[in-house]
């Protein structure tokens, strides 16, 4: 597919002295040599090969993840399920560049992550990924809209391109922009957190037990927002949960047990 690069929004930066562009619309990283106008879609966006994560505390060795092999493509809606302690959060942290594997390879658009300098990795993290957590992590003294704008402090992307009112509309919380977190319900707080995750226009949303603190009706409302973001806004969504209702919204389920993938299945006709 040829797309004149002047018609597309992208930012240019350097990784290991190679100029790269992060295309905003698909979160695609391409090496750049003069013009780059071809997008190679033949490979998977995120690829983990034999990834393991071991924690050592004193004499205890904990195998949080063991030999994980998984490919994630643009536009997928994935639910990572498994009991508490099975490695869901660890997997999400590695995928979202918050943590690094002890062994194995992780590549983003065919670039091995371990070769990225720390600063480039941090930039890629804030530009490619948006995070949502069970506990919302809102700043209590800031209003909803101020909370949504926090990630723009660390980003070089132009916040006007994807402004705060717009993302608050996408998360259906634009009627509460001036409320402080203490004046919001749990579901409303999570909507603010989702709007915040969207502010840098990430290609991938990573959500760790996003409905863990919500009642089932509110949980469904939140899942409908993720579904909308996946189907209409073409975001790749990766959600960790042990709630069956939540995982039923996904198109693909990756089941973990004791740090290993015990099932990886695609749902048919899940709309
Ligand atoms: N920072 C850490 N230090 C030591 N052990 C950890 C750490 N983070 C997670 N673990 C351990 O790794 C395993 C997987 O944890 P986690 O990924 O949080 O599972 P889940 O999210 O499925 O509940 C658990 O046994 C947990 O105790
Ligand atoms: Mg967890």
Coordinates of C-alpha atoms and ligand atoms in Angstrom, one line a residue:
X1 CA 0.0 0.0 0.0
X2 CA 1.4 3.4 -1.0
X3 CA 0.5 6.4 1.1
X4 CA 2.2 9.7 0.4
X5 CA 3.8 10.5 3.7
X6 CA 2.9 14.2 3.5
X7 CA -0.8 13.1 3.9
X8 CA -0.2 11.1 7.0
X9 CA 0.4 12.2 10.6
X10 CA 3.6 10.9 11.9
X11 CA 6.5 11.8 14.1
X12 CA 10.1 11.2 13.3
X13 CA 12.7 10.2 15.9
X14 CA 15.9 8.2 16.2
X15 CA 16.4 4.7 17.5
X16 CA 20.0 3.5 17.5
X17 CA 20.9 6.3 15.0
X18 CA 18.3 5.1 12.5
X19 CA 15.6 7.6 11.7
X20 CA 12.1 6.1 12.3
X21 CA 8.6 7.3 12.0
X22 CA 5.8 6.3 14.3
X23 CA 2.7 6.6 12.1
X24 CA -0.1 7.8 14.4
X25 CA -2.9 6.2 12.5
X26 CA -1.7 2.7 12.8
X27 CA 1.1 2.9 15.4
X28 CA 3.4 1.5 12.7
X29 CA 7.2 2.0 13.1
X30 CA 9.1 2.1 9.8
X31 CA 12.7 2.7 9.2
X32 CA 13.1 5.9 7.2
X33 CA 15.5 6.5 4.4
X34 CA 14.5 9.7 2.6
X35 CA 10.9 8.9 1.9
X36 CA 9.1 6.0 3.5
X37 CA 5.8 5.4 1.9
X38 CA 5.5 1.7 2.0
X39 CA 3.9 0.0 5.1
X40 CA 4.9 -3.6 5.6
X41 CA 1.8 -5.3 7.0
X42 CA 3.1 -8.8 6.4
X43 CA 4.5 -9.1 9.9
X44 CA 2.7 -9.0 13.3
X45 CA 2.9 -5.8 15.3
X46 CA 3.9 -7.3 18.6
X47 CA 5.8 -10.6 18.8
X48 CA 7.0 -12.5 21.9
X49 CA 9.2 -15.5 21.4
X50 CA 10.1 -17.8 24.3
X51 CA 9.6 -15.0 26.8
X52 CA 10.1 -15.9 30.4
X53 CA 10.1 -13.7 33.5
X54 CA 11.7 -14.9 36.7
X55 CA 11.6 -13.0 40.0
X56 CA 14.2 -13.9 42.7
X57 CA 13.4 -12.9 46.2
X58 CA 16.0 -14.3 48.7
X59 CA 16.0 -18.0 48.0
X60 CA 12.6 -17.9 46.3
X61 CA 12.6 -18.1 42.5
X62 CA 9.2 -17.3 41.0
X63 CA 8.6 -18.2 37.4
X64 CA 6.0 -15.5 36.6
X65 CA 6.1 -16.3 32.9
X66 CA 7.5 -19.4 31.1
X67 CA 8.2 -19.7 27.4
X68 CA 5.5 -17.4 26.2
X69 CA 5.0 -17.3 22.4
X70 CA 2.4 -14.9 21.1
X71 CA 1.9 -12.7 18.1
X72 CA -0.5 -9.7 18.3
X73 CA -1.8 -8.0 15.2
X74 CA -3.2 -4.5 14.5
X75 CA -6.9 -4.2 15.5
X76 CA -7.1 -7.3 17.7
X77 CA -9.3 -7.4 20.8
X78 CA -7.6 -9.8 23.2
X79 CA -8.5 -10.9 26.6
X80 CA -5.8 -12.4 28.8
X81 CA -7.5 -14.6 31.4
X82 CA -6.3 -16.8 34.2
X83 CA -6.4 -17.0 38.0
X84 CA -4.7 -14.6 40.3
X85 CA -0.9 -15.1 40.2
X86 CA -1.0 -16.7 36.7
X87 CA 1.1 -13.9 35.2
X88 CA -1.4 -11.7 33.5
X89 CA -0.1 -8.4 34.8
X90 CA 3.5 -9.5 34.2
X91 CA 2.6 -10.2 30.5
X92 CA 0.9 -6.9 30.1
X93 CA 3.8 -5.0 31.6
X94 CA 6.3 -6.7 29.2
X95 CA 4.0 -6.0 26.2
X96 CA 3.6 -2.4 27.3
X97 CA 7.3 -1.8 27.8
X98 CA 6.9 -1.3 31.6
X99 CA 9.0 -4.4 32.4
X100 CA 11.5 -6.5 30.5
X101 CA 11.7 -10.3 30.0
X102 CA 14.4 -12.3 31.8
X103 CA 14.7 -14.5 28.7
X104 CA 13.3 -14.5 25.2
X105 CA 12.7 -11.9 22.5
X106 CA 10.1 -9.2 22.2
X107 CA 9.8 -7.2 19.0
X108 CA 7.5 -4.4 18.0
X109 CA 7.1 -4.2 14.2
X110 CA 10.1 -6.4 13.8
X111 CA 12.4 -4.3 15.9
X112 CA 13.8 -6.2 18.9
X113 CA 12.9 -4.2 22.0
X114 CA 16.1 -5.0 23.9
X115 CA 18.1 -3.0 21.3
X116 CA 16.2 0.2 22.0
X117 CA 17.9 2.9 24.1
X118 CA 15.9 3.7 27.3
X119 CA 14.8 7.0 26.1
X120 CA 13.5 5.7 22.8
X121 CA 11.7 2.9 24.7
X122 CA 10.1 5.4 26.9
X123 CA 9.0 7.5 23.9
X124 CA 7.6 4.4 22.2
X125 CA 5.8 3.4 25.3
X126 CA 4.0 6.8 25.7
X127 CA 3.2 7.0 22.0
X128 CA 2.2 3.4 21.1
X129 CA 0.5 2.4 24.4
X130 CA -2.3 3.7 26.5
X131 CA -2.8 2.1 30.0
X132 CA -5.9 1.5 32.1
X133 CA -5.6 0.0 35.6
X134 CA -8.0 -1.5 38.1
X135 CA -7.4 1.3 40.6
X136 CA -7.8 4.1 38.1
X137 CA -4.7 6.0 39.5
X138 CA -6.2 9.5 39.1
X139 CA -4.6 12.4 40.8
X140 CA -7.1 13.4 43.5
X141 CA -6.5 17.2 43.3
X142 CA -6.8 17.4 39.6
X143 CA -10.1 17.7 37.7
X144 CA -11.2 15.0 35.3
X145 CA -9.9 17.0 32.3
X146 CA -6.6 17.8 34.0
X147 CA -6.1 14.1 34.7
X148 CA -6.8 13.4 31.1
X149 CA -4.1 15.9 30.0
X150 CA -1.3 14.5 32.3
X151 CA 0.3 12.2 29.7
X152 CA 0.7 15.0 27.3
X153 CA 3.4 16.4 29.6
X154 CA 5.6 13.5 28.7
X155 CA 4.7 13.3 25.0
X156 CA 6.0 15.1 22.0
X157 CA 2.8 14.6 20.2
X158 CA 0.5 17.5 19.6
X159 CA -2.3 17.3 22.1
X160 CA -4.5 19.5 19.9
X161 CA -4.5 16.7 17.2
X162 CA -6.5 14.6 19.6
X163 CA -7.8 17.0 22.1
X164 CA -9.0 16.3 25.6
X165 CA -12.7 17.0 24.9
X166 CA -12.7 14.6 22.0
X167 CA -11.2 11.7 24.0
X168 CA -13.6 12.5 26.9
X169 CA -16.4 12.2 24.4
X170 CA -15.0 8.9 23.2
X171 CA -15.0 7.6 26.8
X172 CA -18.5 9.1 27.4
X173 CA -17.3 11.3 30.3
X174 CA -17.4 14.8 28.6
X175 CA -20.3 15.7 31.0
X176 CA -17.9 15.6 34.0
X177 CA -14.8 17.5 32.9
X178 CA -14.5 19.8 35.9
X179 CA -15.2 17.1 38.6
X180 CA -12.5 15.9 40.9
X181 CA -12.1 12.1 41.3
X182 CA -13.8 12.3 44.7
X183 CA -16.9 13.6 43.0
X184 CA -17.1 10.7 40.5
X185 CA -18.4 7.2 40.7
X186 CA -16.1 4.2 40.1
X187 CA -17.4 3.8 36.5
X188 CA -16.9 7.5 35.9
X189 CA -13.4 7.4 37.3
X190 CA -12.6 4.5 34.9
X191 CA -14.0 6.5 32.0
X192 CA -11.6 9.4 32.9
X193 CA -8.8 6.9 33.0
X194 CA -9.8 5.5 29.6
X195 CA -9.9 9.1 28.2
X196 CA -6.4 9.7 29.6
X197 CA -5.2 6.5 28.0
X198 CA -6.4 7.8 24.6
X199 CA -5.0 11.3 24.8
X200 CA -1.7 10.5 23.0
X201 CA -3.7 8.6 20.3
X202 CA -2.1 5.2 21.0
X203 CA -2.4 2.3 18.7
X204 CA -2.7 -0.2 21.6
X205 CA -4.8 0.1 24.8
X206 CA -3.5 -2.2 27.6
X207 CA -6.0 -2.6 30.5
X208 CA -5.2 -4.6 33.6
X209 CA -8.4 -5.8 35.3
X210 CA -10.2 -2.5 34.3
X211 CA -13.5 -3.6 35.7
X212 CA -12.1 -5.3 38.9
X213 CA -13.5 -2.6 41.1
X214 CA -16.9 -2.1 39.3
X215 CA -20.3 -3.7 39.6
X216 CA -21.4 -5.9 36.7
X217 CA -23.7 -3.3 35.0
X218 CA -20.9 -0.7 35.1
X219 CA -18.4 -3.3 34.0
X220 CA -20.5 -3.9 30.9
X221 CA -20.7 -0.2 30.1
X222 CA -17.0 0.1 30.3
X223 CA -16.5 -3.0 28.1
X224 CA -18.8 -1.4 25.5
X225 CA -16.5 1.5 25.4
X226 CA -13.5 -0.8 24.7
X227 CA -15.5 -2.5 22.0
X228 CA -16.3 0.8 20.4
X229 CA -12.7 1.8 20.5
X230 CA -11.7 -1.4 18.9
X231 CA -14.4 -1.5 16.2
X232 CA -14.8 2.2 15.3
X233 CA -11.5 3.7 16.3
X234 CA -9.4 0.7 15.3
X235 CA -7.5 0.4 18.5
X236 CA -5.8 -2.8 19.4
X237 CA -7.1 -3.8 22.9
X238 CA -5.4 -6.1 25.4
X239 CA -7.3 -6.7 28.6
X240 CA -6.4 -8.8 31.6
X241 CA -9.3 -10.2 33.5
X242 CA -10.6 -13.1 35.4
X243 CA -14.2 -12.1 34.7
X244 CA -16.0 -14.2 32.0
X245 CA -18.4 -11.4 31.1
X246 CA -15.4 -9.1 30.4
X247 CA -13.6 -11.7 28.3
X248 CA -16.7 -12.4 26.3
X249 CA -16.2 -9.0 24.6
X250 CA -12.9 -10.0 23.1
X251 CA -12.2 -11.7 19.8
X252 CA -9.3 -13.7 21.1
X253 CA -8.7 -15.3 24.5
X254 CA -5.2 -16.1 25.8
X255 CA -5.5 -18.3 28.9
X256 CA -2.6 -18.4 31.4
X257 CA -1.9 -20.9 34.1
X258 CA 1.2 -20.8 36.3
X259 CA 2.9 -18.5 33.9
X260 CA 2.2 -20.6 30.8
X261 CA -0.2 -20.2 27.9
X262 CA -2.6 -23.1 28.1
X263 CA -5.0 -21.8 25.5
X264 CA -5.0 -19.2 22.7
X265 CA -8.3 -19.2 20.8
X266 CA -10.1 -16.9 18.4
X267 CA -13.8 -16.3 18.9
X268 CA -16.1 -16.5 15.9
X269 CA -18.5 -13.8 14.9
X270 CA -18.0 -11.8 18.1
X271 CA -19.6 -8.4 17.5
Ligands
LIG1 N1 7.7 -7.5 41.4 C1 7.5 -8.8 41.7 N2 8.4 -9.4 42.5 C2 8.3 -10.7 42.8 N3 7.3 -11.5 42.4 C3 6.4 -11.0 41.6 C4 6.4 -9.6 41.2 N4 5.4 -9.3 40.4 C5 4.7 -10.5 40.3 N5 5.3 -11.5 41.0 C6 4.8 -12.9 41.1 O1 4.7 -13.3 39.8 C7 3.5 -14.2 39.6 C8 2.6 -13.6 38.6 O2 2.1 -12.4 39.0 P1 1.1 -11.4 38.2 O3 1.7 -11.3 36.9 O4 0.9 -10.2 39.0 O5 -0.2 -12.4 38.1 P2 -1.7 -12.0 37.9 O6 -1.7 -10.6 37.3 O7 -2.2 -13.0 36.9 O8 -2.4 -12.0 39.2 C9 2.9 -14.2 41.0 O9 3.3 -15.4 41.7 C10 3.5 -13.0 41.7 O10 3.5 -13.2 43.1
LIG2 MG1 -2.7 -8.9 37.9

